[in-house]
Short mmCIF file of C-alpha atoms in Angstrom, two decimals:
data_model
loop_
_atom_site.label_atom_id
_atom_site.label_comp_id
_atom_site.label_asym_id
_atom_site.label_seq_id
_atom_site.Cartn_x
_atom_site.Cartn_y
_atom_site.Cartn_z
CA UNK C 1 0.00 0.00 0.00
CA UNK C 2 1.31 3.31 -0.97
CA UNK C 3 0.69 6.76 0.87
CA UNK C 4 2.34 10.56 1.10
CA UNK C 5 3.58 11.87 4.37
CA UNK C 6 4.16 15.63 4.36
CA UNK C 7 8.23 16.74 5.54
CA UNK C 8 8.71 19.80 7.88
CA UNK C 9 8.91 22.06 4.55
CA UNK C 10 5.73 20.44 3.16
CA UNK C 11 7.42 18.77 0.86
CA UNK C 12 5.36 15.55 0.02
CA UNK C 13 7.48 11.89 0.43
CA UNK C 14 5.84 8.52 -0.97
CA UNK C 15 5.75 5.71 1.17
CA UNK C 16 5.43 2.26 0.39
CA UNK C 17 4.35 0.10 3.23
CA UNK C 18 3.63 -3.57 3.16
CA UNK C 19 2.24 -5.75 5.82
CA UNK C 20 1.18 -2.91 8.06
CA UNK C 21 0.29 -5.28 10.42
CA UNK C 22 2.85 -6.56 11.39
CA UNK C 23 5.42 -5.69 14.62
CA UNK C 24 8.74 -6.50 12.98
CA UNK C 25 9.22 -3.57 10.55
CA UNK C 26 12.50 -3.25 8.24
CA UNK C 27 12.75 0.59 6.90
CA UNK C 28 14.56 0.71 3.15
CA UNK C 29 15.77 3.77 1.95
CA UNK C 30 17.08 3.96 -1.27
CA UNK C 31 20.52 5.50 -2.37
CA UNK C 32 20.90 8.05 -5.69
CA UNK C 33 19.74 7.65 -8.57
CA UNK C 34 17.06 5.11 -7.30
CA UNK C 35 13.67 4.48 -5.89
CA UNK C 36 12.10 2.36 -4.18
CA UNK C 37 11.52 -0.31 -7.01
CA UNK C 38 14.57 -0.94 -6.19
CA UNK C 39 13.67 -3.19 -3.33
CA UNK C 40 10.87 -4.85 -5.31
CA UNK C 41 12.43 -8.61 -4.72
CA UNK C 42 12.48 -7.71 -1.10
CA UNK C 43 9.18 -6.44 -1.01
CA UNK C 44 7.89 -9.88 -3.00
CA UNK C 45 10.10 -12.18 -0.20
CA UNK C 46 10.70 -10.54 2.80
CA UNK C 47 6.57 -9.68 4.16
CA UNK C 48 5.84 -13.45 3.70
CA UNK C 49 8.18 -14.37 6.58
CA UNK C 50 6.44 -11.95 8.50
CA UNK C 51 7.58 -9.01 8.68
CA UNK C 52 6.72 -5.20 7.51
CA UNK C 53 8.40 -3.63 4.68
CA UNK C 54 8.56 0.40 4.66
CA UNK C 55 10.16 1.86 1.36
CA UNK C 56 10.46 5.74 0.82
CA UNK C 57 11.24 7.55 -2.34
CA UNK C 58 13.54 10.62 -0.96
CA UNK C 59 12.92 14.33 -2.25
CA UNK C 60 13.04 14.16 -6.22
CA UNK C 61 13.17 10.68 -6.81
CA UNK C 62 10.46 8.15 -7.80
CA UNK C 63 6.48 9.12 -6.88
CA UNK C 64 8.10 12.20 -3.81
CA UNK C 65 7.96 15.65 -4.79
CA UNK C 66 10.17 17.13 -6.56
CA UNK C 67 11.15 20.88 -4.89
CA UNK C 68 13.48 23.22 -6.52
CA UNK C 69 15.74 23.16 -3.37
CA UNK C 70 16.14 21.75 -0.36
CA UNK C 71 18.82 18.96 -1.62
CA UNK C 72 21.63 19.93 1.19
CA UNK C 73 23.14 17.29 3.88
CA UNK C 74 21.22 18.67 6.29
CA UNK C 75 17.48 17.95 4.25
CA UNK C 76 18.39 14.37 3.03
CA UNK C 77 20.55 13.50 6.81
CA UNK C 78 16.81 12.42 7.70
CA UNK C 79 14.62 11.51 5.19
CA UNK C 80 12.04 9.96 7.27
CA UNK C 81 11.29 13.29 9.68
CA UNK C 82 7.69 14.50 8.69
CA UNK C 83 5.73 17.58 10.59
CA UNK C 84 2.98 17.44 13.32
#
């Protein structure tokens, strides 16, 4: 299942999440120039031994916006920080 959660400078990230429902969670973040299809064997393996699979697509890549700034060290150091 796929959803947007909104960064500090409203800048909307796409989240892939599969097997919500489960406890044990594994978080993949994807490296430049990717997305994450990259994970997509993962994603096919890994939730039917239990466990949850959370993929983002980081500021300009994949389905995440795609600002005109906002691409410094101290933006990307943690991708997963979202407002109130």
């Amino acid at each position: 299942m796929g959803y947007y959660v909104t960064a500090a400078d409203n800048v909307k990230i796409y989240v892939e999440d599969l097997n919500p429902e489960c406890k044990k969670t594994i978080l993949f973040i994807h490296g430049w120039p990717g997305d994450h299809n990259l994970f997509e064997y993962q994603f096919n393996q890994i939730p039917k031994l239990g466990y949850r699979c959370i993929g983002i697509d980081v500021r300009g890549f994949g389905k995440s916006d795609r600002p005109f700034c906002g691409y410094d060290f101290g933006t990307f150091r943690c991708p997963c920080s979202q407002s109130d």
